Short mmCIF file of C-alpha atoms in Angstrom, two decimals:
data_model
loop_
_atom_site.label_atom_id
_atom_site.label_comp_id
_atom_site.label_asym_id
_atom_site.label_seq_id
_atom_site.Cartn_x
_atom_site.Cartn_y
_atom_site.Cartn_z
CA MET A 16 13.86 -8.78 -14.68
CA GLY A 17 13.79 -5.25 -16.12
CA THR A 18 16.06 -2.24 -15.59
CA PHE A 19 15.75 1.54 -15.46
CA ILE A 20 18.56 3.72 -16.78
CA VAL A 21 18.11 7.11 -15.11
CA LYS A 22 19.90 10.31 -16.08
CA GLY A 23 19.80 12.47 -12.97
CA GLY A 24 19.90 16.18 -12.29
CA ARG A 25 16.81 17.14 -14.27
CA SER A 26 14.08 19.40 -12.90
CA LEU A 27 10.52 18.49 -13.76
CA LYS A 28 7.56 20.73 -14.55
CA GLY A 29 3.90 20.12 -15.20
CA GLU A 30 0.86 18.27 -13.91
CA ILE A 31 0.48 14.64 -12.90
CA THR A 32 -2.59 12.70 -11.79
CA PRO A 33 -2.17 9.94 -9.21
CA GLN A 34 -3.31 6.42 -9.99
CA GLY A 35 -6.03 4.64 -8.04
CA SER A 36 -4.99 3.36 -4.63
CA LYS A 37 -3.18 0.03 -4.78
CA ASN A 38 -3.98 -0.91 -1.18
CA GLU A 39 -7.66 -0.07 -1.56
CA ALA A 40 -7.96 -1.86 -4.90
CA LEU A 41 -6.70 -5.17 -3.45
CA GLN A 42 -9.39 -5.10 -0.74
CA ILE A 43 -12.22 -3.93 -2.99
CA ILE A 44 -11.50 -6.54 -5.66
CA CYS A 45 -11.50 -9.34 -3.06
CA ALA A 46 -14.85 -8.06 -1.73
CA THR A 47 -16.49 -8.84 -5.09
CA LEU A 48 -16.42 -12.50 -3.98
CA LEU A 49 -19.11 -11.74 -1.38
CA THR A 50 -21.98 -11.57 -3.87
CA PRO A 51 -23.09 -13.30 -7.06
CA GLU A 52 -24.27 -9.96 -8.41
CA LYS A 53 -22.33 -7.57 -10.65
CA ILE A 54 -19.95 -5.06 -9.07
CA THR A 55 -18.41 -2.25 -11.11
CA ILE A 56 -15.13 -0.75 -9.90
CA ARG A 57 -13.69 2.50 -11.23
CA ASN A 58 -10.21 4.02 -11.04
CA ILE A 59 -8.46 0.64 -10.90
CA PRO A 60 -4.67 1.10 -11.09
CA ASP A 61 -2.93 -0.74 -13.94
CA ILE A 62 -0.18 -2.27 -11.81
CA ALA A 63 1.23 -5.78 -11.43
CA ASP A 64 -0.16 -6.61 -7.96
CA VAL A 65 -3.70 -5.58 -8.91
CA ASN A 66 -3.61 -7.24 -12.32
CA ASN A 67 -2.30 -10.47 -10.78
CA LEU A 68 -5.13 -10.46 -8.24
CA ILE A 69 -7.69 -9.90 -11.00
CA GLY A 70 -6.16 -12.84 -12.86
CA LEU A 71 -6.43 -14.98 -9.73
CA LEU A 72 -10.14 -14.18 -9.34
CA SER A 73 -10.69 -15.01 -12.99
CA CYS A 74 -9.16 -18.45 -12.38
CA LEU A 75 -11.57 -18.86 -9.45
CA GLY A 76 -14.47 -18.40 -11.83
CA VAL A 77 -15.24 -14.68 -11.48
CA THR A 78 -16.49 -13.18 -14.73
CA ILE A 79 -14.49 -10.01 -15.32
CA THR A 80 -15.34 -7.48 -18.01
CA ARG A 81 -13.00 -4.60 -18.78
CA GLU A 82 -15.11 -1.57 -19.65
CA SER A 83 -12.08 0.73 -20.04
CA GLU A 84 -8.47 0.90 -18.91
CA SER A 85 -9.46 1.77 -15.34
CA VAL A 86 -13.00 0.39 -15.08
CA ALA A 87 -14.04 -3.25 -14.77
CA SER A 88 -17.05 -5.24 -13.67
CA PHE A 89 -16.86 -8.40 -11.57
CA LYS A 90 -19.51 -11.11 -11.26
CA ALA A 91 -18.70 -13.94 -8.84
CA LYS A 92 -21.79 -16.03 -9.62
CA GLU A 93 -20.09 -19.41 -10.02
CA ILE A 94 -16.92 -19.95 -7.98
CA ASN A 95 -14.75 -23.03 -8.53
CA LEU A 96 -13.69 -23.88 -4.97
CA GLU A 97 -11.74 -26.91 -6.21
CA TYR A 98 -9.28 -24.49 -7.84
CA LEU A 99 -8.18 -23.47 -4.32
CA GLN A 100 -6.42 -26.82 -3.92
CA THR A 101 -4.58 -26.82 -7.24
CA SER A 102 -0.86 -26.22 -7.71
CA ASP A 103 -1.69 -23.31 -10.04
CA PHE A 104 -3.56 -21.54 -7.23
CA ARG A 105 -0.68 -22.17 -4.85
CA THR A 106 1.80 -20.69 -7.30
CA LYS A 107 -0.23 -17.60 -8.19
CA SER A 108 -1.47 -16.72 -4.70
CA SER A 109 1.85 -17.36 -2.94
CA GLY A 110 3.46 -14.61 -5.02
CA LEU A 111 0.93 -11.97 -4.04
CA ARG A 112 0.50 -10.63 -0.52
CA GLY A 113 -2.97 -9.24 -1.22
CA SER A 114 -4.28 -12.72 -2.06
CA ILE A 115 -4.75 -13.35 1.67
CA MET A 116 -7.87 -11.18 1.49
CA VAL A 117 -9.81 -13.70 -0.58
CA VAL A 118 -10.04 -15.84 2.57
CA GLY A 119 -12.57 -13.68 4.44
CA PRO A 120 -15.09 -13.42 1.57
CA LEU A 121 -14.81 -17.12 0.66
CA LEU A 122 -15.22 -18.18 4.28
CA ALA A 123 -18.26 -15.91 4.69
CA ARG A 124 -20.02 -17.02 1.53
CA PHE A 125 -18.96 -20.66 1.11
CA GLY A 126 -17.81 -21.71 4.58
CA LYS A 127 -14.27 -22.61 3.56
CA ALA A 128 -11.10 -21.18 2.11
CA TYR A 129 -7.56 -22.38 1.45
CA MET A 130 -4.45 -20.28 1.09
CA PRO A 131 -0.69 -20.86 0.85
CA LYS A 132 1.54 -18.51 2.78
CA PRO A 133 1.32 -15.34 0.66
CA GLY A 134 4.28 -13.49 -0.80
CA GLY A 135 4.84 -9.75 -1.29
CA ASP A 136 7.63 -7.45 -0.16
CA ARG A 137 10.55 -8.91 1.79
CA ILE A 138 10.45 -6.40 4.61
CA GLY A 139 10.72 -8.65 7.64
CA ARG A 140 8.19 -10.81 9.44
CA ARG A 141 4.60 -10.17 8.39
CA ARG A 142 2.55 -12.56 10.44
CA LEU A 143 -1.04 -13.51 9.69
CA ASP A 144 -2.19 -14.26 13.22
CA THR A 145 -4.57 -11.29 13.31
CA HIS A 146 -6.49 -12.65 10.32
CA PHE A 147 -6.87 -16.20 11.56
CA ILE A 148 -7.50 -15.39 15.23
CA GLY A 149 -10.35 -13.18 14.02
CA PHE A 150 -11.77 -15.97 11.86
CA GLU A 151 -11.56 -18.41 14.77
CA LYS A 152 -13.42 -15.98 17.04
CA LEU A 153 -16.19 -15.92 14.44
CA GLY A 154 -16.39 -19.71 14.67
CA ALA A 155 -14.02 -21.00 11.99
CA ARG A 156 -11.53 -23.82 12.45
CA LEU A 157 -7.94 -23.40 11.23
CA ASP A 158 -5.76 -26.28 10.06
CA TYR A 159 -2.12 -25.39 9.43
CA GLU A 160 1.12 -27.37 9.46
CA SER A 161 4.44 -25.54 9.29
CA SER A 162 5.89 -28.41 7.23
CA ASP A 163 3.32 -27.57 4.54
CA PRO A 164 2.74 -23.80 4.65
CA PHE A 165 -0.89 -24.04 3.51
CA PHE A 166 -3.81 -22.63 5.51
CA ARG A 167 -7.09 -24.53 5.55
CA ILE A 168 -9.96 -22.77 7.27
CA GLU A 169 -13.56 -23.94 7.41
CA ALA A 170 -16.78 -23.07 9.24
CA LYS A 171 -20.27 -24.57 9.15
CA SER A 172 -21.50 -21.14 10.13
CA LEU A 173 -20.06 -17.86 11.41
CA ALA A 174 -21.45 -16.03 14.41
CA GLY A 175 -20.85 -12.46 15.49
CA THR A 176 -18.70 -11.86 18.55
CA TYR A 177 -16.54 -9.27 20.32
CA MET A 178 -12.86 -9.19 19.45
CA LEU A 179 -9.90 -7.01 20.34
CA LEU A 180 -7.36 -7.22 17.53
CA ASP A 181 -3.80 -7.85 18.68
CA GLU A 182 -2.63 -5.26 16.13
CA ALA A 183 -4.40 -2.70 13.97
CA SER A 184 -3.58 -4.62 10.80
CA VAL A 185 -5.09 -3.09 7.66
CA THR A 186 -5.39 -6.35 5.73
CA GLY A 187 -6.36 -8.24 8.89
CA THR A 188 -9.15 -5.76 9.64
CA ALA A 189 -10.37 -5.91 6.04
CA ASN A 190 -10.41 -9.70 6.02
CA ILE A 191 -12.34 -9.93 9.30
CA ILE A 192 -14.86 -7.30 8.19
CA MET A 193 -15.54 -9.24 4.99
CA ALA A 194 -16.04 -12.44 6.97
CA ALA A 195 -18.31 -10.75 9.53
CA VAL A 196 -20.76 -9.05 7.17
CA LEU A 197 -22.49 -12.39 6.46
CA ALA A 198 -22.12 -13.82 9.99
CA LYS A 199 -25.12 -14.26 12.28
CA GLY A 200 -25.52 -11.50 14.85
CA ARG A 201 -23.30 -8.57 15.80
CA THR A 202 -19.52 -8.48 15.51
CA THR A 203 -17.63 -5.82 17.46
CA ILE A 204 -14.06 -5.14 16.35
CA TYR A 205 -11.90 -3.05 18.68
CA ASN A 206 -8.45 -1.79 17.68
CA ALA A 207 -9.56 -1.99 14.06
CA ALA A 208 -7.43 -0.27 11.43
CA CYS A 209 -9.21 2.85 10.17
CA GLU A 210 -7.15 3.92 7.15
CA PRO A 211 -9.06 5.40 4.19
CA TYR A 212 -8.71 1.97 2.54
CA ILE A 213 -10.78 0.41 5.34
CA GLN A 214 -13.28 3.27 5.30
CA GLN A 215 -13.76 2.81 1.56
CA LEU A 216 -14.24 -0.95 1.95
CA CYS A 217 -16.87 -0.38 4.65
CA ARG A 218 -18.72 2.17 2.53
CA MET A 219 -18.72 -0.22 -0.42
CA LEU A 220 -20.08 -3.04 1.75
CA VAL A 221 -22.82 -0.75 3.10
CA SER A 222 -23.82 0.09 -0.49
CA MET A 223 -24.06 -3.69 -1.05
CA GLY A 224 -26.47 -4.04 1.88
CA ALA A 225 -24.10 -4.69 4.78
CA LYS A 226 -24.69 -3.07 8.16
CA VAL A 227 -21.48 -1.45 9.41
CA SER A 228 -21.21 1.42 11.89
CA GLY A 229 -18.25 3.20 13.43
CA ILE A 230 -16.65 3.76 10.02
CA GLY A 231 -13.54 5.91 10.36
CA SER A 232 -12.89 4.86 13.97
CA ASN A 233 -11.06 1.94 15.54
CA LEU A 234 -14.30 0.53 16.96
CA LEU A 235 -16.52 -1.14 14.36
CA PHE A 236 -19.94 -2.73 14.78
CA ILE A 237 -21.08 -5.16 12.10
CA ASP A 238 -24.56 -6.66 12.11
CA GLY A 239 -24.59 -9.66 9.80
CA VAL A 240 -26.99 -9.94 6.88
CA THR A 241 -28.00 -12.99 4.87
CA GLU A 242 -26.89 -11.74 1.47
CA LEU A 243 -25.24 -8.86 -0.33
CA LYS A 244 -26.11 -7.27 -3.66
CA GLY A 245 -24.07 -5.62 -6.40
CA CYS A 246 -22.89 -2.02 -6.45
CA SER A 247 -20.64 0.52 -8.12
CA HIS A 248 -17.50 1.80 -6.39
CA THR A 249 -14.77 4.35 -7.19
CA ILE A 250 -11.27 3.86 -5.75
CA LEU A 251 -9.52 6.81 -4.11
CA PRO A 252 -6.29 8.27 -5.52
CA ASP A 253 -3.19 6.55 -4.15
CA MET A 254 -1.89 8.56 -1.20
CA ILE A 255 1.43 6.69 -1.31
CA GLU A 256 2.00 7.76 -4.89
CA ILE A 257 0.97 11.32 -3.99
CA GLY A 258 3.55 11.36 -1.18
CA SER A 259 6.17 9.94 -3.53
CA PHE A 260 5.54 12.77 -6.01
CA ILE A 261 5.84 15.40 -3.25
CA GLY A 262 9.22 14.01 -2.21
CA MET A 263 10.36 13.69 -5.81
CA ALA A 264 9.51 17.32 -6.55
CA ALA A 265 11.59 18.55 -3.61
CA MET A 266 14.57 16.33 -4.40
CA THR A 267 14.70 17.34 -8.07
CA GLU A 268 13.97 21.07 -7.51
CA SER A 269 10.84 20.72 -9.61
CA GLU A 270 7.59 22.64 -9.91
CA ILE A 271 4.67 20.27 -10.27
CA THR A 272 0.94 20.10 -9.59
CA ILE A 273 -0.53 16.83 -8.37
CA LYS A 274 -4.15 16.72 -9.55
CA ASN A 275 -7.25 15.43 -7.74
CA VAL A 276 -5.55 14.16 -4.57
CA SER A 277 -8.62 13.82 -2.30
CA TRP A 278 -7.15 16.11 0.36
CA GLU A 279 -9.53 14.94 3.08
CA ASN A 280 -8.06 11.44 2.83
CA LEU A 281 -4.37 12.40 3.06
CA GLY A 282 -4.30 12.71 6.85
CA ILE A 283 -1.02 14.17 8.15
CA ILE A 284 0.99 13.40 5.02
CA PRO A 285 1.17 17.04 3.79
CA ASP A 286 2.09 18.36 7.25
CA SER A 287 4.74 15.65 7.67
CA PHE A 288 6.46 16.83 4.49
CA ARG A 289 6.26 20.40 5.75
CA ARG A 290 8.16 19.26 8.87
CA ILE A 291 11.15 18.45 6.70
CA GLY A 292 10.93 21.83 5.00
CA ILE A 293 8.99 21.08 1.83
CA ARG A 294 6.64 23.82 0.68
CA LEU A 295 3.34 22.73 -0.75
CA GLU A 296 0.05 24.50 -1.36
CA LYS A 297 -3.54 23.35 -1.50
CA ALA A 298 -5.23 24.47 -4.71
CA GLY A 299 -8.78 23.16 -4.69
CA ASP A 300 -8.30 19.41 -4.61
CA ASP A 301 -4.78 19.68 -6.06
CA ILE A 302 -1.34 20.00 -4.49
CA PHE A 303 1.07 22.56 -5.93
CA ILE A 304 4.76 22.12 -5.08
CA PRO A 305 6.84 25.15 -6.05
CA ARG A 306 10.46 24.82 -7.06
CA GLN A 307 12.77 25.18 -4.09
CA GLU A 308 16.54 24.88 -4.10
CA HIS A 309 16.78 24.28 -0.36
CA TYR A 310 14.56 22.89 2.37
CA GLN A 311 15.30 22.71 6.08
CA ILE A 312 14.18 20.05 8.54
CA GLU A 313 12.40 21.44 11.58
CA THR A 314 13.47 20.64 15.11
CA PHE A 315 11.24 20.03 18.09
CA ILE A 316 10.41 23.06 20.28
CA ASP A 317 13.36 22.37 22.59
CA GLY A 318 15.76 22.17 19.65
CA SER A 319 16.13 18.40 19.67
CA ILE A 320 16.36 16.38 16.46
CA MET A 321 13.12 15.79 14.57
CA VAL A 322 11.71 12.24 14.53
CA ILE A 323 9.57 11.01 11.65
CA ALA A 324 7.85 7.74 12.61
CA ASP A 325 5.06 5.61 11.26
CA ALA A 326 1.93 5.10 13.33
CA VAL A 327 -1.54 3.62 13.17
CA TRP A 328 -3.90 5.85 11.16
CA PRO A 329 -4.44 8.77 11.43
CA GLY A 330 -0.70 8.65 12.06
CA LEU A 331 1.83 8.55 9.23
CA THR A 332 1.61 5.53 6.94
CA PRO A 333 4.71 3.28 7.01
CA ASP A 334 4.64 3.01 3.22
CA LEU A 335 6.05 6.55 2.91
CA LEU A 336 9.00 6.35 5.31
CA SER A 337 11.37 5.22 2.56
CA VAL A 338 10.50 8.40 0.64
CA PHE A 339 10.95 10.61 3.71
CA LEU A 340 14.35 9.04 4.33
CA VAL A 341 15.70 9.65 0.84
CA VAL A 342 14.31 13.21 0.69
CA ALA A 343 15.99 14.04 4.01
CA THR A 344 19.43 13.24 2.57
CA GLN A 345 19.41 16.52 0.64
CA ALA A 346 17.74 18.67 3.28
CA LYS A 347 19.44 20.97 5.77
CA GLY A 348 19.44 19.43 9.21
CA SER A 349 19.08 15.97 10.72
CA VAL A 350 16.18 13.63 11.33
CA LEU A 351 15.62 10.22 12.89
CA ILE A 352 13.49 7.94 10.72
CA HIS A 353 11.76 5.34 12.90
CA GLN A 354 10.12 2.47 11.03
CA LYS A 355 8.18 0.74 13.80
CA MET A 356 6.07 -1.73 11.88
CA PHE A 357 8.54 -3.55 9.61
CA GLU A 358 12.00 -4.64 10.63
CA SER A 359 13.79 -4.78 7.26
CA ARG A 360 12.38 -1.83 5.36
CA LEU A 361 15.37 0.41 6.05
CA PHE A 362 17.97 -2.02 4.77
CA PHE A 363 18.10 -0.25 1.39
CA VAL A 364 20.06 2.65 2.95
CA ASP A 365 23.36 1.03 2.00
CA LYS A 366 22.56 1.94 -1.60
CA LEU A 367 21.98 5.57 -0.62
CA ILE A 368 25.25 5.59 1.33
CA ASP A 369 26.99 4.36 -1.84
CA MET A 370 25.50 7.40 -3.58
CA GLY A 371 27.04 9.74 -0.99
CA ALA A 372 24.23 10.09 1.55
CA GLN A 373 25.12 10.59 5.22
CA ILE A 374 23.04 7.98 7.03
CA ILE A 375 23.61 5.99 10.21
CA LEU A 376 21.57 2.78 10.36
CA CYS A 377 21.02 2.51 14.11
CA ASP A 378 19.16 -0.82 14.06
CA PRO A 379 16.59 -2.60 11.83
CA HIS A 380 13.97 -0.01 12.73
CA ARG A 381 15.83 3.32 12.96
CA ALA A 382 18.09 5.41 10.75
CA THR A 383 19.57 8.86 11.40
CA VAL A 384 19.90 11.03 8.30
CA ILE A 385 22.32 13.97 8.30
CA GLY A 386 21.17 16.35 5.60
CA LEU A 387 23.97 18.40 4.04
CA ASP A 388 21.76 20.97 2.28
CA LYS A 389 22.84 19.66 -1.14
CA ALA A 390 26.45 20.60 -0.43
CA ILE A 391 27.28 17.04 -1.51
CA LYS A 392 25.07 15.89 -4.36
CA LEU A 393 24.13 12.24 -4.62
CA ARG A 394 26.08 10.48 -7.37
CA GLY A 395 24.73 7.99 -9.87
CA THR A 396 25.35 4.31 -9.21
CA GLN A 397 24.09 0.82 -9.97
CA MET A 398 21.54 -0.72 -7.61
CA SER A 399 18.63 -3.13 -7.30
CA SER A 400 15.12 -2.47 -6.02
CA PRO A 401 14.40 -4.64 -2.94
CA ASP A 402 10.68 -3.82 -2.59
CA ILE A 403 8.02 -1.47 -3.93
CA ARG A 404 8.53 1.47 -1.59
CA ALA A 405 12.32 1.30 -1.40
CA GLY A 406 12.32 0.94 -5.17
CA VAL A 407 10.55 4.24 -5.77
CA ALA A 408 12.76 5.91 -3.13
CA LEU A 409 15.83 4.76 -5.05
CA LEU A 410 14.26 6.04 -8.27
CA ILE A 411 13.79 9.46 -6.64
CA ALA A 412 17.40 9.39 -5.48
CA ALA A 413 18.60 8.50 -8.98
CA MET A 414 16.54 11.33 -10.53
CA SER A 415 18.20 13.86 -8.22
CA ALA A 416 21.74 12.45 -8.51
CA GLU A 417 24.59 13.65 -10.68
CA GLY A 418 25.25 11.32 -13.59
CA GLU A 419 23.60 8.09 -14.60
CA SER A 420 22.09 5.42 -12.38
CA ILE A 421 21.01 1.89 -13.21
CA ILE A 422 18.19 0.30 -11.20
CA HIS A 423 17.62 -3.44 -11.59
CA ASN A 424 14.66 -5.54 -10.43
CA ILE A 425 12.21 -2.80 -11.42
CA GLN A 426 9.30 -5.25 -11.45
CA GLN A 427 9.16 -4.44 -7.76
CA ILE A 428 8.38 -0.80 -8.65
CA ASP A 429 5.88 -1.91 -11.31
CA ARG A 430 3.97 -3.82 -8.64
CA GLY A 431 2.86 -0.52 -7.11
CA TYR A 432 3.39 2.33 -9.61
CA GLN A 433 1.56 2.54 -12.93
CA ASN A 434 3.74 3.34 -15.98
CA ILE A 435 5.94 5.41 -13.68
CA ASP A 436 8.68 5.92 -16.28
CA LYS A 437 6.31 7.23 -18.98
CA ARG A 438 4.45 9.50 -16.59
CA LEU A 439 7.62 11.07 -15.16
CA ASN A 440 9.28 11.38 -18.57
CA ALA A 441 6.26 13.45 -19.64
CA LEU A 442 7.30 15.95 -16.95
CA GLY A 443 10.91 16.09 -18.12
CA ALA A 444 12.59 13.10 -16.47
CA SER A 445 14.99 10.83 -18.33
CA ILE A 446 14.11 7.23 -17.43
CA THR A 447 14.75 4.47 -19.97
CA ARG A 448 13.30 1.01 -19.49
CA VAL A 449 15.43 -1.84 -20.84
#
């Protein structure tokens, strides 16, 4: 299963470069199924979820050539659709949430796709209705029985249409876009997700010959084309990892520079950290976080308690709320963390309470954190990582705590963070993998 032994209380110093975006990589890699021509992708993160998806595409018949550690070419010339109905496909795809995004490209190009209920983080209900309602509006037929959680979706042809998404789902929007680019006529998608991941996917598809307008907004227009060509694409730096490093620097009283962050794609993430008192500076395309012993959470203008909540982009991404929560435990002041999108993502707070944090779990979506301005340091303990984002939050807590902590189930962290122990140890951390 894998374990980290973390010796806390160490300040870090130096420079660190974020990996390529995990969420973007999963979409971009699936999009290679839309064309038989070669697609080259750069800045691919070397993490479990991405590597497993690449392995899945290889089993489907995609020719994959590694040109370097972070660069690979994909050529989906001959796809073995029969593999979709094998037990091996069921096993591999059911353990990977991102595998759902092969459905849109396969449906667009071959008229059919099959998919078991995908896995991923256990953070509450994560329904797939948005994906399949969108496919059905394009003309596909869905066959699904709850007794056999396996989705079968087919279409003789897809036709553009108007659709209002029931939620601004990132993966749902990506899947529908990839299905619509080869559909006949115009598809209009309202309430589309518009995160940088989606913008990057749209720009890649345009470079392949797709016709997409409205990029960066929640209203997309897609005029279908008959075929797509190859291209070259570079993945953005991972904004979730960047946010994790900002929180880590504050918690451990460290001075670090995060290199090449693509500031224009960070949205309100830097300002949200400033709201809980963290100082950070823009230096070109880098972020410099100076060492600070104390940081104070702001209040609203009327003096009421600050609320940090996730929201549809350009609001704050839900993937960083676990980091905000753990960082607030050592701030001065109180904050309400409101996780609107996922109902179980805050359930890791019991582990922080065991470490000495003052947290009230109000309900599955809200937690109140009472920051004691480091008057009571977190203490080392033994814990297990429940999901990717909670896992890195617990790692940050362990790095700031007094004494030694043991974190089990670290494969959850490895799913989203590339060689995190080696990269942080290079800055002065003490993380041993056993």
